[in-house]
Coordinates of N, CA, C and O in Angstrom, one line a residue:
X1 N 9.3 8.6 -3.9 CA 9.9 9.1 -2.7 C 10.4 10.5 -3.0 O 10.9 10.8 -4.0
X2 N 10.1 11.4 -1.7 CA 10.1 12.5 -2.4 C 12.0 13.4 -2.0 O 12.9 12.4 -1.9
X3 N 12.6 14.5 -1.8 CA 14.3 14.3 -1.5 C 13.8 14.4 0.1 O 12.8 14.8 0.8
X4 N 15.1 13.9 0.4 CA 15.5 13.8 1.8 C 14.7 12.9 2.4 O 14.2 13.2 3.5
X5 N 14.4 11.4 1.6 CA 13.5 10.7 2.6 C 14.5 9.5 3.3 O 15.5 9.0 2.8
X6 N 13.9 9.2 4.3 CA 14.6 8.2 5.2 C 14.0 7.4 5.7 O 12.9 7.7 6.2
X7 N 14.4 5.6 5.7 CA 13.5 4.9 5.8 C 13.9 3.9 7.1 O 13.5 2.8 6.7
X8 N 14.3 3.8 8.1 CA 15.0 3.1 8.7 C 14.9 1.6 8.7 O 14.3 1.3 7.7
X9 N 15.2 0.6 9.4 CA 15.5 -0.8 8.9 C 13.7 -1.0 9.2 O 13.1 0.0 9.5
X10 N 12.9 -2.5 8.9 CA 11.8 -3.6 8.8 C 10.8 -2.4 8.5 O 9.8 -2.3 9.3
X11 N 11.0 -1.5 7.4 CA 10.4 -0.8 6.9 C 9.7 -1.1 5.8 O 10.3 -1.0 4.7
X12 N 7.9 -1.6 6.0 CA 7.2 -2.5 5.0 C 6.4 -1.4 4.6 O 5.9 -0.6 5.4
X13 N 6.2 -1.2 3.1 CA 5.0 -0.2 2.2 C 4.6 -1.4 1.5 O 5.2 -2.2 0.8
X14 N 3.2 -1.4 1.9 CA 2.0 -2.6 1.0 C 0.7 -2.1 0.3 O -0.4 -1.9 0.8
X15 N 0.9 -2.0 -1.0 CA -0.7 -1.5 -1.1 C -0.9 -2.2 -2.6 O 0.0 -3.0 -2.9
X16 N -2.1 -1.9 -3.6 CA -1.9 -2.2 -4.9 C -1.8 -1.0 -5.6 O -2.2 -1.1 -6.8
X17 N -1.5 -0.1 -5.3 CA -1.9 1.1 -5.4 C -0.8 1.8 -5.5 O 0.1 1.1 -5.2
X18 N -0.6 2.7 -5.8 CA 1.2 3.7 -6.0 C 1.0 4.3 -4.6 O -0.1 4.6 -4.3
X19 N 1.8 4.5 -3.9 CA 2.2 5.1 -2.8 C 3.4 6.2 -3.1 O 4.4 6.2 -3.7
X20 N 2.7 7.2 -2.3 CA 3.5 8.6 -2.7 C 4.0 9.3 -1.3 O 3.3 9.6 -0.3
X21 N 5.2 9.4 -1.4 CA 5.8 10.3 0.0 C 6.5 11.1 0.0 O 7.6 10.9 -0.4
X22 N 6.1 12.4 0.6 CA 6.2 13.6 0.2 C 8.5 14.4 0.3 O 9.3 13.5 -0.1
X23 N 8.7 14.8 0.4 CA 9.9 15.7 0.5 C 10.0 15.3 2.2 O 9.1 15.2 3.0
X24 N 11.7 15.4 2.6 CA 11.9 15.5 4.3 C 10.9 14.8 5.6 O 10.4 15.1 6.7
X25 N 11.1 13.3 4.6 CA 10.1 12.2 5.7 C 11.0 11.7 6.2 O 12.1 11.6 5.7
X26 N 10.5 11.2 7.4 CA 12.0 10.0 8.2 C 11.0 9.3 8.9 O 10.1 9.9 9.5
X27 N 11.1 7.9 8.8 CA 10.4 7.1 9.0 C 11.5 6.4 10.0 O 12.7 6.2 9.7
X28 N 10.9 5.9 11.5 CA 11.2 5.2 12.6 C 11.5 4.2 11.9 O 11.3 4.1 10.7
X29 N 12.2 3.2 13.0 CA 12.3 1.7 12.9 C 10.8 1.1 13.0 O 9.8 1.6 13.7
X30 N 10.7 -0.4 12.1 CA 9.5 -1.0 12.3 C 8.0 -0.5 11.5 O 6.9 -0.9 11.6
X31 N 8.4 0.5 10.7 CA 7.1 1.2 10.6 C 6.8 0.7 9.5 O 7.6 0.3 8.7
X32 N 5.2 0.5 9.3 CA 4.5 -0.7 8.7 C 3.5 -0.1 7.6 O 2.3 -0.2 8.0
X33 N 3.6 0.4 6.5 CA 1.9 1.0 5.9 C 1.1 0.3 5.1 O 1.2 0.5 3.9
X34 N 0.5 -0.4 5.5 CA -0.6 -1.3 4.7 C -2.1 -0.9 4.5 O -3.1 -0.6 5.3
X35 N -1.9 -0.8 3.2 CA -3.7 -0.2 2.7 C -4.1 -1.6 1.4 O -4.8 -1.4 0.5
X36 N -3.7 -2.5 1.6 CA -3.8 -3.3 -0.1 C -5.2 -4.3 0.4 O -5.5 -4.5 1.6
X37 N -5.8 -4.7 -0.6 CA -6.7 -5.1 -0.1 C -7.8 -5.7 -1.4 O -7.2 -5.0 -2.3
X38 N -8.5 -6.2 -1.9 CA -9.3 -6.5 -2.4 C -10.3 -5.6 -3.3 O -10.9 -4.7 -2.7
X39 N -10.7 -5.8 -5.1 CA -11.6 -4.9 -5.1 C -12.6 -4.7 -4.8 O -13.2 -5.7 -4.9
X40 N -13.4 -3.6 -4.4 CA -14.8 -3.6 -3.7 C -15.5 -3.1 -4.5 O -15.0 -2.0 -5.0
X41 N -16.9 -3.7 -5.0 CA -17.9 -3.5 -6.2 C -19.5 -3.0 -5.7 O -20.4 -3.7 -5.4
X42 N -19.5 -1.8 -5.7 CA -20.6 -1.1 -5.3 C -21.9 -2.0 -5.5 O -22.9 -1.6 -5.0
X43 N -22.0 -3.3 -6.4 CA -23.2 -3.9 -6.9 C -23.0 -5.7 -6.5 O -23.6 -6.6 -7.0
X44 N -21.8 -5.7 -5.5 CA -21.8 -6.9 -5.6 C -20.1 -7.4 -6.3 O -19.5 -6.5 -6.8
X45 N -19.7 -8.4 -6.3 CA -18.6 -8.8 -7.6 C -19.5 -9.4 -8.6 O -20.5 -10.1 -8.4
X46 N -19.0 -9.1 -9.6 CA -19.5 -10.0 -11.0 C -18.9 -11.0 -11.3 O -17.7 -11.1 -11.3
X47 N -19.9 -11.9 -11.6 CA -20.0 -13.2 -12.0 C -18.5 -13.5 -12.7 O -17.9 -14.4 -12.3
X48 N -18.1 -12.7 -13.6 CA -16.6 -13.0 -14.5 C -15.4 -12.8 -13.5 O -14.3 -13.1 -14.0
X49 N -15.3 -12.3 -12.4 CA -14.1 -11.8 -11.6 C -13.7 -12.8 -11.2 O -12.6 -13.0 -11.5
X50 N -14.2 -13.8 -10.4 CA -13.2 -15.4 -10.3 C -13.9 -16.2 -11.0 O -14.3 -17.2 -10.4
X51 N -14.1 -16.0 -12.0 CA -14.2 -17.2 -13.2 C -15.9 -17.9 -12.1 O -16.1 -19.0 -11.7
X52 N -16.4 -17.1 -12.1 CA -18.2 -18.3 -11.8 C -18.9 -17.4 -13.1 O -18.8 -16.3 -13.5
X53 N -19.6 -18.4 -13.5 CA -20.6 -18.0 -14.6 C -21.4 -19.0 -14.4 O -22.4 -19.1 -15.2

């Protein structure tokens, strides 16, 4: 969080990912940022990522 940030109340940040917010943000009530999600494998998933072999 970067100075002077403000976050007002049911203020949800979701990702797997580091989330970065810059200097003199103010964020409304309710505001919601979701990017999280699953990894995505240009070839498919492999066989080892949930345990199938």
């Amino acid at each position: 969080m970067g100075k002077n940030f403000f976050a007002n109340y049911n203020c949800t940040i979701l990702d797997v990912a580091k989330v970065t917010i810059g200097d003199n943000c103010f964020m409304a009530p309710n505001v919601e940022i979701h990017t999280a999600g699953h990894p995505i494998y240009p070839d498919g998933i492999p066989e080892d990522v949930f345990g199938i072999k």
